[in-house]
């Protein structure tokens, strides 16, 4: 890489999908802040038309607190000017041909001038419908690749996946690509076209049977889960993301491809300011529920490493990888962007820091008094958790059920309501189980090499593109940056 990252971005035309998602927004803001002389940023958003796309961009991206540093630096008017000159929000959809762009003149123009294609679009719900996940997470990347191949100046496709495509493997997990048809459990061969046909067939059957929308949605979720587990993946999300990676590797031909696999993305570490977050990520809903006094116990191995990585570090690694690999024909490289290998933090440490935070800074209940939280119980196996749930909730629930049968007029639907909540809790625990009992460590040798390489070249601007997990002091980050940022976000909602 001859030039540094800031120079690399100058005069580049970049297509970014997945806006207004959390990571895509941070990535886009970073580019505008460090290199206002970027040529053009095309942003693909789901919207009815380009006018709606622009409105969505304004309300869900530009008006967010994320842009306050840029707004303060440039002033409102200058920021508007910069955005109107450089940013083009477009209504599109990665699950269809040509990314859903209908204007043939615009398409031609884009194919003639785009240098870098960045695919961040995904559906990240662990138990999404199989048809939805296949269209976005599996065939979406293939559609983006087909689009990228038509870009005459196209130097790189950078695709954001997830480190958890590894399933529930333990030990040191390499930054390796997936071969077409590979399974995690070695049972049979995975044929992506077959998966697509099975899904279509099931959908047709359900529609023929005149099932309700709710029944169809549930059946599609169940199908995704069973297909994922059949091939060795714990859920539909990571299964469909793995297949997306396979399709990219198989169809890439000569186009350079970078696959960024972040671990659990958390609030910003330092840029554009510490603690910016949007949406409750994997661990965050647990932290908030605990702070509100709603979580008395949870399933986790206290010694399990929870691989957290701040969002700005992921965005910095993306820019750096793009600068290194652009134009390197035929290359395909995987980068794990996480902390477990270089600066691990365990579930027990996070639990301890969270308990300390809320003991010092309790949330306030509806009655205006502080919510006092207990340390809570950590149960380290599914068997222990099920036993605890049986004693604490299921046995009292059976008594309530008997009362309901004997005295049906007593207490209305209390039994049904509690039963529904317990089933939901057990389903969530089952979904998160692979991650709170995770025994893997993500090798990040490629990422470390990239970091050292750019440190040599980017001496002057290196601090601008920091993604070294060793620079995180976990106690300071969790107590003074992450949880306060999280609480700010929750209170704003």
CSV table of C-alpha atoms in Angstrom, one decimal:
chain,number,residue,atom,x,y,z
A,1,UNK,CA,0.0,0.0,0.0
A,2,UNK,CA,1.9,3.1,-1.3
A,3,UNK,CA,-0.4,5.8,0.2
A,4,UNK,CA,-2.0,6.1,3.5
A,5,UNK,CA,-5.7,5.5,4.1
A,6,UNK,CA,-6.7,9.2,4.0
A,7,UNK,CA,-5.0,9.6,0.6
A,8,UNK,CA,-6.5,6.4,-0.6
A,9,UNK,CA,-10.0,7.7,0.0
A,10,UNK,CA,-9.4,10.9,-2.0
A,11,UNK,CA,-11.3,11.0,-5.3
A,12,UNK,CA,-12.8,7.5,-4.8
A,13,UNK,CA,-16.4,6.7,-5.6
A,14,UNK,CA,-17.8,4.2,-3.1
A,15,UNK,CA,-21.0,2.2,-3.0
A,16,UNK,CA,-22.2,1.3,0.5
A,17,UNK,CA,-25.1,-1.0,1.1
A,18,UNK,CA,-26.8,-1.6,4.5
A,19,UNK,CA,-27.3,2.1,5.3
A,20,UNK,CA,-28.9,3.2,7.7
A,21,UNK,CA,-27.5,0.2,9.7
A,22,UNK,CA,-25.3,0.8,12.8
A,23,UNK,CA,-21.9,-0.1,11.2
A,24,UNK,CA,-22.6,1.3,7.7
A,25,UNK,CA,-23.4,4.7,9.3
A,26,UNK,CA,-20.3,4.8,11.3
A,27,UNK,CA,-18.2,3.7,8.3
A,28,UNK,CA,-19.8,6.4,6.1
A,29,UNK,CA,-19.4,9.2,8.8
A,30,UNK,CA,-15.7,8.3,9.2
A,31,UNK,CA,-15.0,8.7,5.4
A,32,UNK,CA,-16.7,12.1,5.3
A,33,UNK,CA,-14.9,13.3,8.4
A,34,UNK,CA,-11.4,12.2,7.5
A,35,UNK,CA,-11.6,12.7,3.7
A,36,UNK,CA,-14.1,15.3,2.5
A,37,UNK,CA,-12.5,15.0,-0.9
A,38,UNK,CA,-13.9,11.6,-1.5
A,39,UNK,CA,-15.5,11.8,-4.9
A,40,UNK,CA,-18.9,10.2,-4.3
A,41,UNK,CA,-20.7,8.0,-1.8
A,42,UNK,CA,-23.6,6.0,-3.2
A,43,UNK,CA,-25.8,4.7,-0.3
A,44,UNK,CA,-28.2,1.9,-0.9
A,45,UNK,CA,-31.3,2.1,1.3
A,46,UNK,CA,-34.6,0.3,1.3
A,47,UNK,CA,-37.2,2.8,0.3
A,48,UNK,CA,-40.1,3.2,-2.1
A,49,UNK,CA,-38.2,5.7,-4.3
A,50,UNK,CA,-35.2,8.0,-4.3
A,51,UNK,CA,-37.1,10.8,-2.7
A,52,UNK,CA,-38.1,8.5,0.2
A,53,UNK,CA,-34.5,7.2,0.3
A,54,UNK,CA,-33.3,10.8,0.8
A,55,UNK,CA,-35.8,11.4,3.6
A,56,UNK,CA,-34.8,8.2,5.3
A,57,UNK,CA,-31.2,9.1,5.0
A,58,UNK,CA,-31.8,12.5,6.6
A,59,UNK,CA,-33.9,11.3,9.5
A,60,UNK,CA,-32.1,8.0,10.2
A,61,UNK,CA,-28.5,9.0,9.4
A,62,UNK,CA,-27.7,12.6,9.1
A,63,UNK,CA,-29.8,13.9,12.0
A,64,UNK,CA,-28.4,11.4,14.4
A,65,UNK,CA,-26.0,12.4,17.2
A,66,UNK,CA,-23.3,10.4,15.4
A,67,UNK,CA,-22.9,13.5,13.1
A,68,UNK,CA,-22.5,16.0,15.8
A,69,UNK,CA,-18.7,16.2,15.6
A,70,UNK,CA,-18.9,16.8,11.8
A,71,UNK,CA,-21.7,19.3,12.3
A,72,UNK,CA,-19.7,21.2,15.0
A,73,UNK,CA,-16.6,21.2,12.9
A,74,UNK,CA,-18.2,22.3,9.6
A,75,UNK,CA,-21.3,24.1,10.8
A,76,UNK,CA,-24.8,23.2,9.6
A,77,UNK,CA,-24.7,24.8,6.2
A,78,UNK,CA,-21.3,23.4,5.2
A,79,UNK,CA,-22.3,19.9,6.3
A,80,UNK,CA,-25.4,20.2,4.1
A,81,UNK,CA,-23.3,21.4,1.2
A,82,UNK,CA,-20.8,18.5,1.7
A,83,UNK,CA,-23.6,16.0,1.8
A,84,UNK,CA,-25.4,17.3,-1.2
A,85,UNK,CA,-22.1,17.3,-3.2
A,86,UNK,CA,-20.8,13.9,-2.1
A,87,UNK,CA,-23.7,11.7,-0.9
A,88,UNK,CA,-26.3,10.0,-3.2
A,89,UNK,CA,-28.9,8.0,-1.2
A,90,UNK,CA,-30.6,5.5,-3.6
A,91,UNK,CA,-33.7,3.3,-3.1
A,92,UNK,CA,-32.5,-0.2,-3.7
A,93,UNK,CA,-32.5,-3.8,-2.5
A,94,UNK,CA,-29.6,-6.3,-2.5
A,95,UNK,CA,-31.9,-9.2,-2.8
A,96,UNK,CA,-32.8,-8.4,-6.4
A,97,UNK,CA,-30.9,-8.0,-9.7
A,98,UNK,CA,-28.9,-4.7,-10.2
A,99,UNK,CA,-29.6,-4.1,-6.5
A,100,UNK,CA,-33.2,-3.0,-7.4
A,101,UNK,CA,-32.0,0.1,-9.3
A,102,UNK,CA,-34.3,0.7,-12.3
A,103,UNK,CA,-32.8,3.9,-13.9
A,104,UNK,CA,-30.6,2.6,-16.8
A,105,UNK,CA,-28.7,5.9,-17.2
A,106,UNK,CA,-27.9,6.0,-13.5
A,107,UNK,CA,-26.8,2.3,-13.6
A,108,UNK,CA,-24.5,3.0,-16.5
A,109,UNK,CA,-23.1,6.0,-14.7
A,110,UNK,CA,-22.5,4.0,-11.5
A,111,UNK,CA,-20.8,1.1,-13.4
A,112,UNK,CA,-18.5,3.6,-15.1
A,113,UNK,CA,-17.4,5.4,-12.0
A,114,UNK,CA,-17.5,3.2,-8.8
A,115,UNK,CA,-14.1,2.2,-7.5
A,116,UNK,CA,-15.0,0.3,-4.2
A,117,UNK,CA,-18.1,-1.7,-3.3
A,118,UNK,CA,-18.8,-2.2,0.4
A,119,UNK,CA,-21.6,-4.6,1.4
A,120,UNK,CA,-22.8,-4.2,4.9
A,121,UNK,CA,-26.4,-5.1,4.3
A,122,UNK,CA,-27.7,-8.0,6.3
A,123,UNK,CA,-30.5,-9.2,8.5
A,124,UNK,CA,-29.0,-10.0,11.9
A,125,UNK,CA,-31.9,-11.5,13.7
A,126,UNK,CA,-30.9,-15.0,15.0
A,127,UNK,CA,-34.2,-16.6,14.1
A,128,UNK,CA,-35.3,-14.6,11.0
A,129,UNK,CA,-37.5,-16.3,8.4
A,130,UNK,CA,-35.5,-18.6,6.2
A,131,UNK,CA,-36.8,-17.0,3.0
A,132,UNK,CA,-35.8,-13.5,4.2
A,133,UNK,CA,-32.4,-14.6,5.4
A,134,UNK,CA,-31.6,-16.5,2.2
A,135,UNK,CA,-32.6,-13.5,0.0
A,136,UNK,CA,-30.5,-11.0,2.0
A,137,UNK,CA,-27.6,-12.9,3.7
A,138,UNK,CA,-27.0,-15.6,1.1
A,139,UNK,CA,-28.1,-14.3,-2.3
A,140,UNK,CA,-27.7,-10.6,-1.5
A,141,UNK,CA,-23.8,-10.8,-1.5
A,142,UNK,CA,-24.0,-12.7,-4.9
A,143,UNK,CA,-26.2,-9.8,-6.3
A,144,UNK,CA,-23.7,-7.3,-5.0
A,145,UNK,CA,-20.8,-9.3,-6.5
A,146,UNK,CA,-22.6,-9.4,-9.9
A,147,UNK,CA,-23.1,-5.6,-9.7
A,148,UNK,CA,-19.4,-5.1,-8.7
A,149,UNK,CA,-18.2,-7.1,-11.7
A,150,UNK,CA,-20.0,-4.6,-14.0
A,151,UNK,CA,-18.0,-1.7,-12.5
A,152,UNK,CA,-15.3,-1.0,-15.0
A,153,UNK,CA,-13.1,0.7,-12.5
A,154,UNK,CA,-14.1,-1.7,-9.7
A,155,UNK,CA,-11.0,-2.4,-7.5
A,156,UNK,CA,-12.5,-4.3,-4.6
A,157,UNK,CA,-15.6,-5.8,-3.0
A,158,UNK,CA,-15.5,-5.5,0.7
A,159,UNK,CA,-18.1,-7.7,2.4
A,160,UNK,CA,-19.0,-7.6,6.1
A,161,UNK,CA,-19.8,-11.1,7.5
A,162,UNK,CA,-19.6,-12.3,11.1
A,163,UNK,CA,-16.9,-14.1,13.0
A,164,UNK,CA,-19.7,-16.5,14.2
A,165,UNK,CA,-19.9,-18.3,10.9
A,166,UNK,CA,-17.7,-20.7,12.7
A,167,UNK,CA,-20.8,-22.1,14.5
A,168,UNK,CA,-20.0,-23.5,18.0
A,169,UNK,CA,-16.4,-24.6,17.3
A,170,UNK,CA,-13.9,-24.2,20.1
A,171,UNK,CA,-10.2,-23.5,20.3
A,172,UNK,CA,-8.3,-21.2,18.0
A,173,UNK,CA,-10.5,-20.3,15.0
A,174,UNK,CA,-8.6,-19.4,11.8
A,175,UNK,CA,-9.3,-16.6,9.3
A,176,UNK,CA,-10.1,-19.1,6.6
A,177,UNK,CA,-12.5,-19.0,3.7
A,178,UNK,CA,-15.4,-21.5,3.3
A,179,UNK,CA,-15.4,-23.8,0.3
A,180,UNK,CA,-18.6,-24.3,-1.6
A,181,UNK,CA,-20.7,-27.0,-0.1
A,182,UNK,CA,-18.7,-27.3,3.2
A,183,UNK,CA,-20.6,-28.1,6.3
A,184,UNK,CA,-19.6,-27.6,9.9
A,185,UNK,CA,-20.5,-31.2,11.0
A,186,UNK,CA,-19.3,-33.1,7.9
A,187,UNK,CA,-22.8,-34.6,7.4
A,188,UNK,CA,-23.4,-34.8,3.7
A,189,UNK,CA,-22.9,-31.9,1.3
A,190,UNK,CA,-24.5,-28.5,1.5
A,191,UNK,CA,-26.1,-27.5,-1.8
A,192,UNK,CA,-27.2,-23.9,-1.8
A,193,UNK,CA,-29.6,-24.3,-4.7
A,194,UNK,CA,-31.3,-27.2,-2.9
A,195,UNK,CA,-31.7,-25.0,0.2
A,196,UNK,CA,-33.4,-22.4,-2.1
A,197,UNK,CA,-35.7,-25.0,-3.6
A,198,UNK,CA,-36.7,-26.4,-0.3
A,199,UNK,CA,-37.6,-23.0,1.0
A,200,UNK,CA,-39.7,-22.2,-2.1
A,201,UNK,CA,-41.4,-25.6,-1.9
A,202,UNK,CA,-42.3,-25.1,1.8
A,203,UNK,CA,-43.6,-21.6,1.1
A,204,UNK,CA,-45.8,-22.9,-1.7
A,205,UNK,CA,-47.2,-25.7,0.5
A,206,UNK,CA,-48.0,-23.3,3.3
A,207,UNK,CA,-49.8,-20.9,0.9
A,208,UNK,CA,-51.7,-23.8,-0.6
A,209,UNK,CA,-52.9,-24.8,2.9
A,210,UNK,CA,-54.2,-21.3,3.4
A,211,UNK,CA,-52.1,-20.7,6.5
A,212,UNK,CA,-52.2,-17.4,8.2
A,213,UNK,CA,-49.3,-14.9,7.8
A,214,UNK,CA,-48.3,-15.7,11.4
A,215,UNK,CA,-48.2,-19.5,10.8
A,216,UNK,CA,-46.2,-19.0,7.6
A,217,UNK,CA,-43.7,-16.8,9.4
A,218,UNK,CA,-43.3,-19.3,12.2
A,219,UNK,CA,-42.9,-22.2,9.8
A,220,UNK,CA,-40.3,-20.3,7.8
A,221,UNK,CA,-38.4,-19.6,11.1
A,222,UNK,CA,-38.5,-23.2,12.1
A,223,UNK,CA,-37.3,-24.4,8.6
A,224,UNK,CA,-34.3,-22.1,8.8
A,225,UNK,CA,-33.4,-23.3,12.2
A,226,UNK,CA,-33.7,-27.0,11.3
A,227,UNK,CA,-31.7,-26.6,8.1
A,228,UNK,CA,-28.9,-24.7,10.0
A,229,UNK,CA,-28.7,-27.3,12.7
A,230,UNK,CA,-28.7,-30.1,10.1
A,231,UNK,CA,-25.5,-28.8,8.6
A,232,UNK,CA,-23.9,-27.9,12.0
A,233,UNK,CA,-24.7,-24.2,12.4
A,234,UNK,CA,-26.6,-23.0,15.6
A,235,UNK,CA,-29.0,-20.6,13.9
A,236,UNK,CA,-30.4,-19.3,10.6
A,237,UNK,CA,-28.4,-16.1,10.7
A,238,UNK,CA,-24.9,-17.6,10.8
A,239,UNK,CA,-25.9,-20.4,8.4
A,240,UNK,CA,-27.1,-18.0,5.7
A,241,UNK,CA,-24.1,-15.7,6.3
A,242,UNK,CA,-21.8,-18.7,5.7
A,243,UNK,CA,-23.5,-19.5,2.5
A,244,UNK,CA,-23.2,-15.9,1.4
A,245,UNK,CA,-19.4,-16.2,1.9
A,246,UNK,CA,-19.3,-19.4,-0.1
A,247,UNK,CA,-21.1,-17.8,-3.1
A,248,UNK,CA,-18.7,-14.9,-3.1
A,249,UNK,CA,-15.7,-17.2,-3.0
A,250,UNK,CA,-17.1,-19.4,-5.8
A,251,UNK,CA,-18.2,-16.6,-8.2
A,252,UNK,CA,-15.5,-13.9,-7.6
A,253,UNK,CA,-13.3,-14.7,-10.7
A,254,UNK,CA,-10.6,-12.0,-10.7
A,255,UNK,CA,-12.3,-9.3,-8.5
A,256,UNK,CA,-10.4,-8.8,-5.2
A,257,UNK,CA,-12.6,-9.6,-2.2
A,258,UNK,CA,-12.1,-8.8,1.4
A,259,UNK,CA,-14.3,-10.5,4.0
A,260,UNK,CA,-14.5,-8.6,7.3
A,261,UNK,CA,-15.7,-10.8,10.2
A,262,UNK,CA,-16.4,-8.7,13.2
A,263,UNK,CA,-17.3,-10.4,16.6
A,264,UNK,CA,-19.9,-8.7,18.8
A,265,UNK,CA,-20.0,-5.0,17.9
A,266,UNK,CA,-20.3,-2.6,20.7
A,267,UNK,CA,-20.5,1.2,21.2
A,268,UNK,CA,-17.8,3.5,19.8
A,269,UNK,CA,-14.4,3.5,21.6
A,270,UNK,CA,-13.3,7.0,20.6
A,271,UNK,CA,-14.7,8.1,17.3
A,272,UNK,CA,-16.5,10.3,16.4
A,273,UNK,CA,-16.8,10.4,20.3
A,274,UNK,CA,-16.9,7.6,22.9
A,275,UNK,CA,-20.0,5.6,23.7
A,276,UNK,CA,-22.2,6.2,20.6
A,277,UNK,CA,-24.5,3.3,20.0
A,278,UNK,CA,-27.8,2.5,18.3
A,279,UNK,CA,-29.9,-0.6,18.9
A,280,UNK,CA,-29.4,-3.2,21.6
A,281,UNK,CA,-26.7,-5.5,20.5
A,282,UNK,CA,-26.1,-9.1,21.7
A,283,UNK,CA,-25.0,-8.4,25.3
A,284,UNK,CA,-26.7,-5.1,25.7
A,285,UNK,CA,-30.2,-6.3,26.2
A,286,UNK,CA,-28.9,-8.4,29.1
A,287,UNK,CA,-27.1,-5.4,30.6
A,288,UNK,CA,-30.2,-3.2,30.3
A,289,UNK,CA,-32.6,-5.9,31.7
A,290,UNK,CA,-30.1,-6.4,34.6
A,291,UNK,CA,-30.0,-2.6,35.3
A,292,UNK,CA,-33.8,-2.5,35.4
A,293,UNK,CA,-33.8,-5.2,38.0
A,294,UNK,CA,-35.6,-7.6,35.6
A,295,UNK,CA,-32.8,-10.2,35.4
A,296,UNK,CA,-32.3,-12.4,38.5
A,297,UNK,CA,-30.3,-15.1,36.7
A,298,UNK,CA,-28.8,-15.9,33.4
A,299,UNK,CA,-27.1,-18.7,31.5
A,300,UNK,CA,-23.4,-18.2,30.9
A,301,UNK,CA,-20.1,-19.8,31.5
A,302,UNK,CA,-18.3,-17.3,33.8
A,303,UNK,CA,-15.0,-18.3,32.2
A,304,UNK,CA,-16.2,-17.9,28.6
A,305,UNK,CA,-14.5,-15.2,26.7
A,306,UNK,CA,-17.1,-12.7,25.3
A,307,UNK,CA,-15.5,-11.2,22.2
A,308,UNK,CA,-16.5,-7.6,22.1
A,309,UNK,CA,-15.2,-5.0,19.6
A,310,UNK,CA,-16.1,-1.3,19.4
A,311,UNK,CA,-17.9,-0.2,16.2
A,312,UNK,CA,-15.3,2.5,15.3
A,313,UNK,CA,-12.5,-0.1,15.3
A,314,UNK,CA,-14.5,-2.3,12.8
A,315,UNK,CA,-15.0,0.8,10.6
A,316,UNK,CA,-11.2,1.6,10.8
A,317,UNK,CA,-10.3,-2.0,9.9
A,318,UNK,CA,-12.6,-1.8,6.9
A,319,UNK,CA,-11.1,1.4,5.5
A,320,UNK,CA,-7.6,0.0,6.0
A,321,UNK,CA,-8.4,-3.3,4.4
A,322,UNK,CA,-9.9,-1.5,1.4
A,323,UNK,CA,-6.7,0.6,1.0
A,324,UNK,CA,-4.4,-2.4,1.2
A,325,UNK,CA,-6.4,-4.8,-1.2
A,326,UNK,CA,-7.8,-2.4,-3.8
A,327,UNK,CA,-6.7,-3.5,-7.2
A,328,UNK,CA,-5.0,-6.8,-6.0
A,329,UNK,CA,-6.5,-9.0,-8.7
A,330,UNK,CA,-7.7,-12.4,-7.7
A,331,UNK,CA,-7.1,-12.0,-4.0
A,332,UNK,CA,-9.5,-13.1,-1.3
A,333,UNK,CA,-8.7,-12.3,2.3
A,334,UNK,CA,-10.5,-12.8,5.6
A,335,UNK,CA,-10.1,-10.6,8.6
A,336,UNK,CA,-11.3,-11.4,12.1
A,337,UNK,CA,-11.9,-8.1,13.9
A,338,UNK,CA,-12.3,-8.9,17.6
A,339,UNK,CA,-10.6,-8.9,20.9
A,340,UNK,CA,-10.5,-12.5,22.2
A,341,UNK,CA,-7.0,-13.3,20.9
A,342,UNK,CA,-5.2,-10.1,22.0
A,343,UNK,CA,-7.2,-8.7,24.9
A,344,UNK,CA,-9.8,-11.2,26.2
A,345,UNK,CA,-12.6,-10.3,28.7
A,346,UNK,CA,-14.7,-13.0,30.3
A,347,UNK,CA,-18.4,-13.1,31.1
A,348,UNK,CA,-17.6,-13.0,34.8
A,349,UNK,CA,-15.6,-9.8,34.4
A,350,UNK,CA,-18.4,-8.2,32.4
A,351,UNK,CA,-20.9,-9.3,35.0
A,352,UNK,CA,-18.8,-7.9,37.8
A,353,UNK,CA,-18.3,-4.5,36.0
A,354,UNK,CA,-22.0,-4.3,35.2
A,355,UNK,CA,-23.0,-5.0,38.8
A,356,UNK,CA,-20.5,-2.4,40.0
A,357,UNK,CA,-21.8,0.2,37.6
A,358,UNK,CA,-25.5,-0.2,38.6
A,359,UNK,CA,-24.6,-0.3,42.3
A,360,UNK,CA,-22.9,3.1,41.8
A,361,UNK,CA,-25.3,4.5,39.2
A,362,UNK,CA,-28.7,2.9,39.8
A,363,UNK,CA,-31.5,3.4,37.2
A,364,UNK,CA,-34.6,5.1,38.5
A,365,UNK,CA,-37.9,3.2,38.7
A,366,UNK,CA,-41.3,4.5,37.7
A,367,UNK,CA,-42.0,5.5,41.3
A,368,UNK,CA,-38.9,7.7,41.2
A,369,UNK,CA,-36.8,5.6,43.6
A,370,UNK,CA,-33.5,4.0,42.6
A,371,UNK,CA,-33.6,0.3,41.4
A,372,UNK,CA,-31.4,-1.7,43.6
A,373,UNK,CA,-30.0,-4.7,41.7
A,374,UNK,CA,-28.6,-7.9,43.3
A,375,UNK,CA,-25.5,-9.6,41.9
A,376,UNK,CA,-27.8,-12.2,40.3
A,377,UNK,CA,-27.1,-15.9,39.7
A,378,UNK,CA,-24.9,-17.1,36.8
A,379,UNK,CA,-25.7,-20.7,35.7
A,380,UNK,CA,-23.1,-22.3,33.6
A,381,UNK,CA,-24.9,-25.1,31.9
A,382,UNK,CA,-28.2,-25.5,30.1
A,383,UNK,CA,-29.1,-28.3,32.6
A,384,UNK,CA,-28.6,-26.0,35.6
A,385,UNK,CA,-30.6,-23.3,33.9
A,386,UNK,CA,-33.5,-25.6,33.1
A,387,UNK,CA,-33.5,-26.9,36.7
A,388,UNK,CA,-33.5,-23.3,38.1
A,389,UNK,CA,-36.4,-22.3,35.8
A,390,UNK,CA,-38.4,-25.4,36.8
A,391,UNK,CA,-38.0,-24.7,40.5
A,392,UNK,CA,-38.4,-21.0,40.4
A,393,UNK,CA,-41.1,-20.6,37.7
A,394,UNK,CA,-42.4,-23.8,36.2
A,395,UNK,CA,-43.6,-25.5,39.4
A,396,UNK,CA,-45.4,-22.4,40.7
A,397,UNK,CA,-46.9,-22.1,37.2
A,398,UNK,CA,-48.3,-25.7,37.4
A,399,UNK,CA,-50.0,-24.8,40.7
A,400,UNK,CA,-51.4,-21.7,39.0
A,401,UNK,CA,-52.6,-23.9,36.1
A,402,UNK,CA,-54.4,-26.2,38.6
A,403,UNK,CA,-56.1,-23.2,40.2
A,404,UNK,CA,-57.1,-22.0,36.7
A,405,UNK,CA,-58.8,-25.4,36.0
A,406,UNK,CA,-60.5,-25.6,39.4
A,407,UNK,CA,-61.5,-21.9,39.7
A,408,UNK,CA,-61.5,-20.7,36.0
A,409,UNK,CA,-62.9,-17.3,37.1
A,410,UNK,CA,-60.0,-16.7,39.4
A,411,UNK,CA,-57.2,-14.3,38.2
A,412,UNK,CA,-58.2,-14.4,34.5
A,413,UNK,CA,-55.4,-15.2,32.1
A,414,UNK,CA,-52.5,-14.9,34.5
A,415,UNK,CA,-51.4,-18.5,33.8
A,416,UNK,CA,-51.4,-18.0,30.0
A,417,UNK,CA,-49.5,-14.8,30.3
A,418,UNK,CA,-46.8,-16.2,32.6
A,419,UNK,CA,-46.5,-19.4,30.5
A,420,UNK,CA,-46.0,-17.3,27.3
A,421,UNK,CA,-43.3,-15.2,29.0
A,422,UNK,CA,-41.4,-18.4,30.2
A,423,UNK,CA,-41.6,-19.9,26.7
A,424,UNK,CA,-40.2,-16.7,25.2
A,425,UNK,CA,-37.4,-16.6,27.8
A,426,UNK,CA,-36.5,-20.2,27.1
A,427,UNK,CA,-36.5,-19.6,23.4
A,428,UNK,CA,-34.2,-16.5,23.8
A,429,UNK,CA,-31.9,-18.5,26.1
A,430,UNK,CA,-31.7,-21.2,23.5
A,431,UNK,CA,-30.9,-18.7,20.8
A,432,UNK,CA,-28.1,-17.0,22.8
A,433,UNK,CA,-26.8,-20.2,24.3
A,434,UNK,CA,-24.0,-20.7,21.7
A,435,UNK,CA,-22.6,-17.3,22.4
A,436,UNK,CA,-22.7,-17.2,26.2
A,437,UNK,CA,-21.2,-20.7,26.4
A,438,UNK,CA,-18.8,-20.1,23.5
A,439,UNK,CA,-15.3,-21.8,23.8
A,440,UNK,CA,-13.6,-20.3,20.7
A,441,UNK,CA,-10.9,-17.7,20.4
A,442,UNK,CA,-10.7,-15.8,17.0
A,443,UNK,CA,-7.3,-15.9,15.5
A,444,UNK,CA,-6.6,-12.5,14.1
A,445,UNK,CA,-3.1,-12.9,12.5
A,446,UNK,CA,-4.2,-11.3,9.2
A,447,UNK,CA,-5.7,-8.4,11.1
A,448,UNK,CA,-2.5,-8.0,13.2
A,449,UNK,CA,-0.3,-8.1,10.0
A,450,UNK,CA,-2.5,-5.4,8.4
A,451,UNK,CA,-2.3,-3.3,11.5
A,452,UNK,CA,1.5,-3.5,11.7
A,453,UNK,CA,1.8,-2.8,7.9
A,454,UNK,CA,-0.3,0.3,8.1
A,455,UNK,CA,1.4,1.5,11.3
A,456,UNK,CA,4.6,1.7,9.3
A,457,UNK,CA,3.0,3.6,6.3
A,458,UNK,CA,0.5,5.6,8.2
A,459,UNK,CA,2.7,7.0,11.0
A,460,UNK,CA,1.1,10.5,10.7
A,461,UNK,CA,-2.5,9.4,10.5
A,462,UNK,CA,-2.2,6.0,12.3
A,463,UNK,CA,-4.2,7.3,15.3
A,464,UNK,CA,-7.1,8.0,12.9
A,465,UNK,CA,-7.4,4.3,12.0
A,466,UNK,CA,-6.9,2.6,15.3
A,467,UNK,CA,-8.2,-1.0,15.5
A,468,UNK,CA,-5.8,-2.6,18.0
A,469,UNK,CA,-7.9,-4.3,20.7
A,470,UNK,CA,-4.9,-4.1,23.1
A,471,UNK,CA,-5.6,-0.4,23.4
A,472,UNK,CA,-8.9,-1.1,25.2
A,473,UNK,CA,-8.9,-0.9,29.0
A,474,UNK,CA,-12.0,-3.0,29.6
A,475,UNK,CA,-12.8,-1.6,33.0
A,476,UNK,CA,-12.7,1.9,31.8
A,477,UNK,CA,-14.5,1.1,28.5
A,478,UNK,CA,-17.4,-0.8,30.1
A,479,UNK,CA,-17.8,1.4,33.2
A,480,UNK,CA,-17.2,4.9,31.7
A,481,UNK,CA,-18.0,4.5,28.0
A,482,UNK,CA,-20.2,1.6,27.0
A,483,UNK,CA,-22.8,1.3,29.7
A,484,UNK,CA,-23.3,5.1,30.0
A,485,UNK,CA,-23.7,5.2,26.1
A,486,UNK,CA,-26.2,2.4,26.3
A,487,UNK,CA,-28.2,4.0,29.0
A,488,UNK,CA,-28.2,7.3,27.1
A,489,UNK,CA,-29.6,5.5,24.1
A,490,UNK,CA,-32.3,3.6,26.1
A,491,UNK,CA,-33.5,6.7,27.8
A,492,UNK,CA,-33.8,8.6,24.5
A,493,UNK,CA,-36.1,5.9,23.1
